Amino acid sequence: MSTYRVAQVSAPGGPLAIVEREMPQPGPGHVRIAVDACGICHSDVFFVNAGVPGVRFPLVPGHEIAGRIEELGEGAQDKGWRVGDRVAVGWFGGSCGHCGPCRQGDFIVCENLKVPGWAYDGGYAEAVIAPADALARIPDALAAPDAAPLGCAGVTTYNGLRRSSARPGDLVAVLGIGGLGHLGVKYAAAMRFETVAIARGAGKADFAKQLGAHHYIDSTADTAVADALQSLGGARVVLATAANSDATTATVEGLSPRGELVVIGADTEPLGISPNQLLMSGKIVRGHPSGTAQDVEDTLAFSALHGIRPMTEIVPLDQADEAYRKMLSGAARFRMVLTTR
């Protein structure tokens, strides 16, 4: 039987080591994907460090997968998939189909969501088995290292904006211009929002404008972020990509009446928002999860149409541990991507 290589963690918080395994066969309703590229997402830390229930070791992380179908399990062909199809799998790695949210068609909040690298082996590997309902088609215009991060970072920012209350011409602010935020700014500009980038330091202003921002707010300046937003007329939407609850809280008073704070940056600290800040002006605060396979496909298509690509550092699978550690250190600019070829 043929073999393939994976980068696996043997114990919580341990290093990623390259090992060979026997090539798996896809079961009913599943496909085997030859992985071309896999993004390294900060959310992988939850699994590598056993920070969520149900993690099993050895563990192969990775939920930003781009590759080609190389084998179909029984029934997968009936779902429209063929060997050779270029596909992506993101945070949404399949749903159970029978819980309450699934029965209502809200698959991304499935109570038994199958996240790659948690529910099954992820994409830090030369091959991965995934359910057919997790697959999104990759447009020909997108290379695999560009498509991979869009399955999580891309769809989360794109979907968070398109499902918000903002409409073309509205003032939309993106808090943070890192791994998530740099894509958020690009998407906001392409959606024809008057786009504000918020980050730390005056030196990032030129970079924000290169991404497409119309305005830049330095969160370390003397003028408070909320006051700076109000001087521009107030934000219809703030997309909070920074994993910093204090920074997120500081934007609330910068929202316009009935403005919306969309939180996608994960932080364990509570937000410091009082009911009085929300009531009189009808402001909304909500969390936004990633997106289904169809949402990923929509993100890929929009990105191809508008020439939007993530900023990446590409490294071979052999260097998975070094790339993961670089992501952890905050030194990555902006998405680390593993490739197998």
PDB file of C-alpha atoms in Angstrom, residues 124-272:
ATOM      1  CA  TYR A 124      -0.771  19.604   7.332  1.00  0.00           C
ATOM      2  CA  ALA A 125      -0.320  16.583   5.108  1.00  0.00           C
ATOM      3  CA  GLU A 126       0.046  15.320   1.561  1.00  0.00           C
ATOM      4  CA  ALA A 127      -3.507  13.930   1.625  1.00  0.00           C
ATOM      5  CA  VAL A 128      -6.684  14.321   3.647  1.00  0.00           C
ATOM      6  CA  ILE A 129     -10.060  12.548   3.798  1.00  0.00           C
ATOM      7  CA  ALA A 130     -13.000  14.979   3.945  1.00  0.00           C
ATOM      8  CA  PRO A 131     -16.803  14.752   3.700  1.00  0.00           C
ATOM      9  CA  ALA A 132     -18.205  15.745   0.317  1.00  0.00           C
ATOM     10  CA  ASP A 133     -20.406  18.434   1.920  1.00  0.00           C
ATOM     11  CA  ALA A 134     -17.247  20.261   3.070  1.00  0.00           C
ATOM     12  CA  LEU A 135     -15.923  20.849  -0.457  1.00  0.00           C
ATOM     13  CA  ALA A 136     -15.781  24.199  -2.267  1.00  0.00           C
ATOM     14  CA  ARG A 137     -14.685  24.527  -5.884  1.00  0.00           C
ATOM     15  CA  ILE A 138     -11.552  26.561  -6.535  1.00  0.00           C
ATOM     16  CA  PRO A 139     -11.657  28.852  -9.598  1.00  0.00           C
ATOM     17  CA  ASP A 140      -8.941  28.331 -12.196  1.00  0.00           C
ATOM     18  CA  ALA A 141      -7.682  31.873 -11.550  1.00  0.00           C
ATOM     19  CA  LEU A 142      -6.660  31.058  -7.954  1.00  0.00           C
ATOM     20  CA  ALA A 143      -3.447  29.207  -7.177  1.00  0.00           C
ATOM     21  CA  ALA A 144      -3.642  26.716  -4.318  1.00  0.00           C
ATOM     22  CA  PRO A 145      -1.465  28.767  -1.878  1.00  0.00           C
ATOM     23  CA  ASP A 146      -3.820  31.722  -2.420  1.00  0.00           C
ATOM     24  CA  ALA A 147      -7.002  29.657  -2.153  1.00  0.00           C
ATOM     25  CA  ALA A 148      -6.048  27.825   1.049  1.00  0.00           C
ATOM     26  CA  PRO A 149      -6.200  30.749   3.544  1.00  0.00           C
ATOM     27  CA  LEU A 150      -9.465  31.934   2.008  1.00  0.00           C
ATOM     28  CA  GLY A 151     -11.186  28.831   3.419  1.00  0.00           C
ATOM     29  CA  CYS A 152     -10.982  30.355   6.904  1.00  0.00           C
ATOM     30  CA  ALA A 153      -9.457  33.850   7.072  1.00  0.00           C
ATOM     31  CA  GLY A 154     -11.030  34.804   3.769  1.00  0.00           C
ATOM     32  CA  VAL A 155     -14.543  33.488   4.244  1.00  0.00           C
ATOM     33  CA  THR A 156     -14.723  34.798   7.819  1.00  0.00           C
ATOM     34  CA  THR A 157     -13.973  38.386   6.785  1.00  0.00           C
ATOM     35  CA  TYR A 158     -15.848  38.296   3.469  1.00  0.00           C
ATOM     36  CA  ASN A 159     -18.926  36.658   4.936  1.00  0.00           C
ATOM     37  CA  GLY A 160     -18.838  38.860   8.018  1.00  0.00           C
ATOM     38  CA  LEU A 161     -19.042  41.931   5.798  1.00  0.00           C
ATOM     39  CA  ARG A 162     -21.563  40.711   3.250  1.00  0.00           C
ATOM     40  CA  ARG A 163     -23.957  39.507   5.972  1.00  0.00           C
ATOM     41  CA  SER A 164     -23.686  42.778   7.863  1.00  0.00           C
ATOM     42  CA  SER A 165     -26.095  45.683   7.581  1.00  0.00           C
ATOM     43  CA  ALA A 166     -23.635  47.788   5.551  1.00  0.00           C
ATOM     44  CA  ARG A 167     -24.432  48.816   1.993  1.00  0.00           C
ATOM     45  CA  PRO A 168     -22.214  50.354  -0.710  1.00  0.00           C
ATOM     46  CA  GLY A 169     -21.172  53.844   0.345  1.00  0.00           C
ATOM     47  CA  ASP A 170     -21.535  53.169   4.073  1.00  0.00           C
ATOM     48  CA  LEU A 171     -18.620  53.820   6.416  1.00  0.00           C
ATOM     49  CA  VAL A 172     -17.142  50.452   7.441  1.00  0.00           C
ATOM     50  CA  ALA A 173     -14.174  50.076   9.775  1.00  0.00           C
ATOM     51  CA  VAL A 174     -11.868  47.078  10.027  1.00  0.00           C
ATOM     52  CA  LEU A 175     -10.126  46.768  13.379  1.00  0.00           C
ATOM     53  CA  GLY A 176      -6.706  45.196  12.880  1.00  0.00           C
ATOM     54  CA  ILE A 177      -4.834  44.685   9.610  1.00  0.00           C
ATOM     55  CA  GLY A 178      -3.095  41.399  10.337  1.00  0.00           C
ATOM     56  CA  GLY A 179      -3.882  37.914   9.062  1.00  0.00           C
ATOM     57  CA  LEU A 180      -7.638  38.496   9.036  1.00  0.00           C
ATOM     58  CA  GLY A 181      -7.771  42.268   8.829  1.00  0.00           C
ATOM     59  CA  HIS A 182      -5.649  42.760   5.705  1.00  0.00           C
ATOM     60  CA  LEU A 183      -8.226  40.650   3.843  1.00  0.00           C
ATOM     61  CA  GLY A 184     -11.084  42.474   5.552  1.00  0.00           C
ATOM     62  CA  VAL A 185      -9.830  45.817   4.247  1.00  0.00           C
ATOM     63  CA  LYS A 186      -9.480  44.432   0.724  1.00  0.00           C
ATOM     64  CA  TYR A 187     -12.983  42.974   0.767  1.00  0.00           C
ATOM     65  CA  ALA A 188     -14.543  46.102   2.269  1.00  0.00           C
ATOM     66  CA  ALA A 189     -13.031  48.286  -0.468  1.00  0.00           C
ATOM     67  CA  ALA A 190     -14.115  45.845  -3.191  1.00  0.00           C
ATOM     68  CA  MET A 191     -17.663  45.886  -1.764  1.00  0.00           C
ATOM     69  CA  ARG A 192     -17.621  49.677  -2.287  1.00  0.00           C
ATOM     70  CA  PHE A 193     -17.736  50.598   1.374  1.00  0.00           C
ATOM     71  CA  GLU A 194     -16.021  53.757   2.556  1.00  0.00           C
ATOM     72  CA  THR A 195     -13.319  51.786   4.286  1.00  0.00           C
ATOM     73  CA  VAL A 196     -11.499  52.669   7.507  1.00  0.00           C
ATOM     74  CA  ALA A 197      -8.533  50.641   8.737  1.00  0.00           C
ATOM     75  CA  ILE A 198      -7.737  50.773  12.456  1.00  0.00           C
ATOM     76  CA  ALA A 199      -4.380  49.566  13.770  1.00  0.00           C
ATOM     77  CA  ARG A 200      -1.573  50.455  16.153  1.00  0.00           C
ATOM     78  CA  GLY A 201       0.986  53.025  15.028  1.00  0.00           C
ATOM     79  CA  ALA A 202       1.162  55.810  12.471  1.00  0.00           C
ATOM     80  CA  GLY A 203       3.595  53.775  10.386  1.00  0.00           C
ATOM     81  CA  LYS A 204       0.855  51.469   9.138  1.00  0.00           C
ATOM     82  CA  ALA A 205      -1.100  54.217   7.371  1.00  0.00           C
ATOM     83  CA  ASP A 206       0.557  53.767   3.984  1.00  0.00           C
ATOM     84  CA  PHE A 207       0.095  49.992   4.129  1.00  0.00           C
ATOM     85  CA  ALA A 208      -3.598  50.430   4.960  1.00  0.00           C
ATOM     86  CA  LYS A 209      -4.040  52.697   1.943  1.00  0.00           C
ATOM     87  CA  GLN A 210      -2.258  50.132  -0.258  1.00  0.00           C
ATOM     88  CA  LEU A 211      -4.831  47.564   0.876  1.00  0.00           C
ATOM     89  CA  GLY A 212      -7.594  49.889  -0.281  1.00  0.00           C
ATOM     90  CA  ALA A 213      -8.542  51.807   2.871  1.00  0.00           C
ATOM     91  CA  HIS A 214      -9.861  55.330   2.385  1.00  0.00           C
ATOM     92  CA  HIS A 215      -8.987  56.336   5.964  1.00  0.00           C
ATOM     93  CA  TYR A 216      -6.573  55.172   8.625  1.00  0.00           C
ATOM     94  CA  ILE A 217      -6.950  55.499  12.386  1.00  0.00           C
ATOM     95  CA  ASP A 218      -3.954  55.007  14.651  1.00  0.00           C
ATOM     96  CA  SER A 219      -5.342  53.466  17.838  1.00  0.00           C
ATOM     97  CA  THR A 220      -2.321  54.736  19.798  1.00  0.00           C
ATOM     98  CA  ALA A 221      -2.889  58.390  18.868  1.00  0.00           C
ATOM     99  CA  ASP A 222      -4.201  61.027  21.267  1.00  0.00           C
ATOM    100  CA  THR A 223      -7.630  61.016  19.609  1.00  0.00           C
ATOM    101  CA  ALA A 224      -9.755  58.107  20.801  1.00  0.00           C
ATOM    102  CA  VAL A 225     -10.738  55.564  18.142  1.00  0.00           C
ATOM    103  CA  ALA A 226     -14.448  56.179  18.760  1.00  0.00           C
ATOM    104  CA  ASP A 227     -14.008  59.952  18.355  1.00  0.00           C
ATOM    105  CA  ALA A 228     -12.032  59.451  15.153  1.00  0.00           C
ATOM    106  CA  LEU A 229     -14.824  57.269  13.743  1.00  0.00           C
ATOM    107  CA  GLN A 230     -17.467  59.813  14.726  1.00  0.00           C
ATOM    108  CA  SER A 231     -15.476  62.561  13.013  1.00  0.00           C
ATOM    109  CA  LEU A 232     -15.961  60.568   9.810  1.00  0.00           C
ATOM    110  CA  GLY A 233     -19.703  60.318  10.426  1.00  0.00           C
ATOM    111  CA  GLY A 234     -19.847  57.157  12.523  1.00  0.00           C
ATOM    112  CA  ALA A 235     -19.331  53.599  11.338  1.00  0.00           C
ATOM    113  CA  ARG A 236     -22.256  51.599  10.070  1.00  0.00           C
ATOM    114  CA  VAL A 237     -20.212  48.465  10.757  1.00  0.00           C
ATOM    115  CA  VAL A 238     -17.009  47.698  12.619  1.00  0.00           C
ATOM    116  CA  LEU A 239     -15.468  44.361  11.697  1.00  0.00           C
ATOM    117  CA  ALA A 240     -13.326  43.499  14.719  1.00  0.00           C
ATOM    118  CA  THR A 241     -10.571  41.162  13.528  1.00  0.00           C
ATOM    119  CA  ALA A 242      -8.089  41.950  16.303  1.00  0.00           C
ATOM    120  CA  ALA A 243      -8.021  39.372  19.097  1.00  0.00           C
ATOM    121  CA  ASN A 244      -8.137  42.103  21.728  1.00  0.00           C
ATOM    122  CA  SER A 245     -11.293  42.762  23.714  1.00  0.00           C
ATOM    123  CA  ASP A 246     -10.157  46.190  24.920  1.00  0.00           C
ATOM    124  CA  ALA A 247      -9.490  47.353  21.352  1.00  0.00           C
ATOM    125  CA  THR A 248     -12.852  45.974  20.238  1.00  0.00           C
ATOM    126  CA  THR A 249     -14.665  47.684  23.105  1.00  0.00           C
ATOM    127  CA  ALA A 250     -13.052  51.007  22.178  1.00  0.00           C
ATOM    128  CA  THR A 251     -14.877  51.059  18.833  1.00  0.00           C
ATOM    129  CA  VAL A 252     -18.449  50.824  20.162  1.00  0.00           C
ATOM    130  CA  GLU A 253     -18.941  54.545  20.715  1.00  0.00           C
ATOM    131  CA  GLY A 254     -17.731  55.083  17.150  1.00  0.00           C
ATOM    132  CA  LEU A 255     -20.747  53.304  15.679  1.00  0.00           C
ATOM    133  CA  SER A 256     -23.555  55.268  14.063  1.00  0.00           C
ATOM    134  CA  PRO A 257     -27.128  54.854  15.342  1.00  0.00           C
ATOM    135  CA  ARG A 258     -28.130  51.232  14.660  1.00  0.00           C
ATOM    136  CA  GLY A 259     -24.498  50.537  13.843  1.00  0.00           C
ATOM    137  CA  GLU A 260     -23.199  47.012  14.122  1.00  0.00           C
ATOM    138  CA  LEU A 261     -20.111  45.569  15.786  1.00  0.00           C
ATOM    139  CA  VAL A 262     -19.206  42.250  14.122  1.00  0.00           C
ATOM    140  CA  VAL A 263     -16.727  40.300  16.241  1.00  0.00           C
ATOM    141  CA  ILE A 264     -14.511  37.721  14.536  1.00  0.00           C
ATOM    142  CA  GLY A 265     -11.263  38.117  16.526  1.00  0.00           C
ATOM    143  CA  ALA A 266     -11.152  35.493  19.304  1.00  0.00           C
ATOM    144  CA  ASP A 267     -10.202  36.623  22.798  1.00  0.00           C
ATOM    145  CA  THR A 268     -10.953  35.007  26.159  1.00  0.00           C
ATOM    146  CA  GLU A 269     -11.398  38.356  27.926  1.00  0.00           C
ATOM    147  CA  PRO A 270     -14.925  39.838  28.147  1.00  0.00           C
ATOM    148  CA  LEU A 271     -15.982  42.897  26.191  1.00  0.00           C
ATOM    149  CA  GLY A 272     -16.484  45.976  28.367  1.00  0.00           C
TER     150      GLY A 272
END
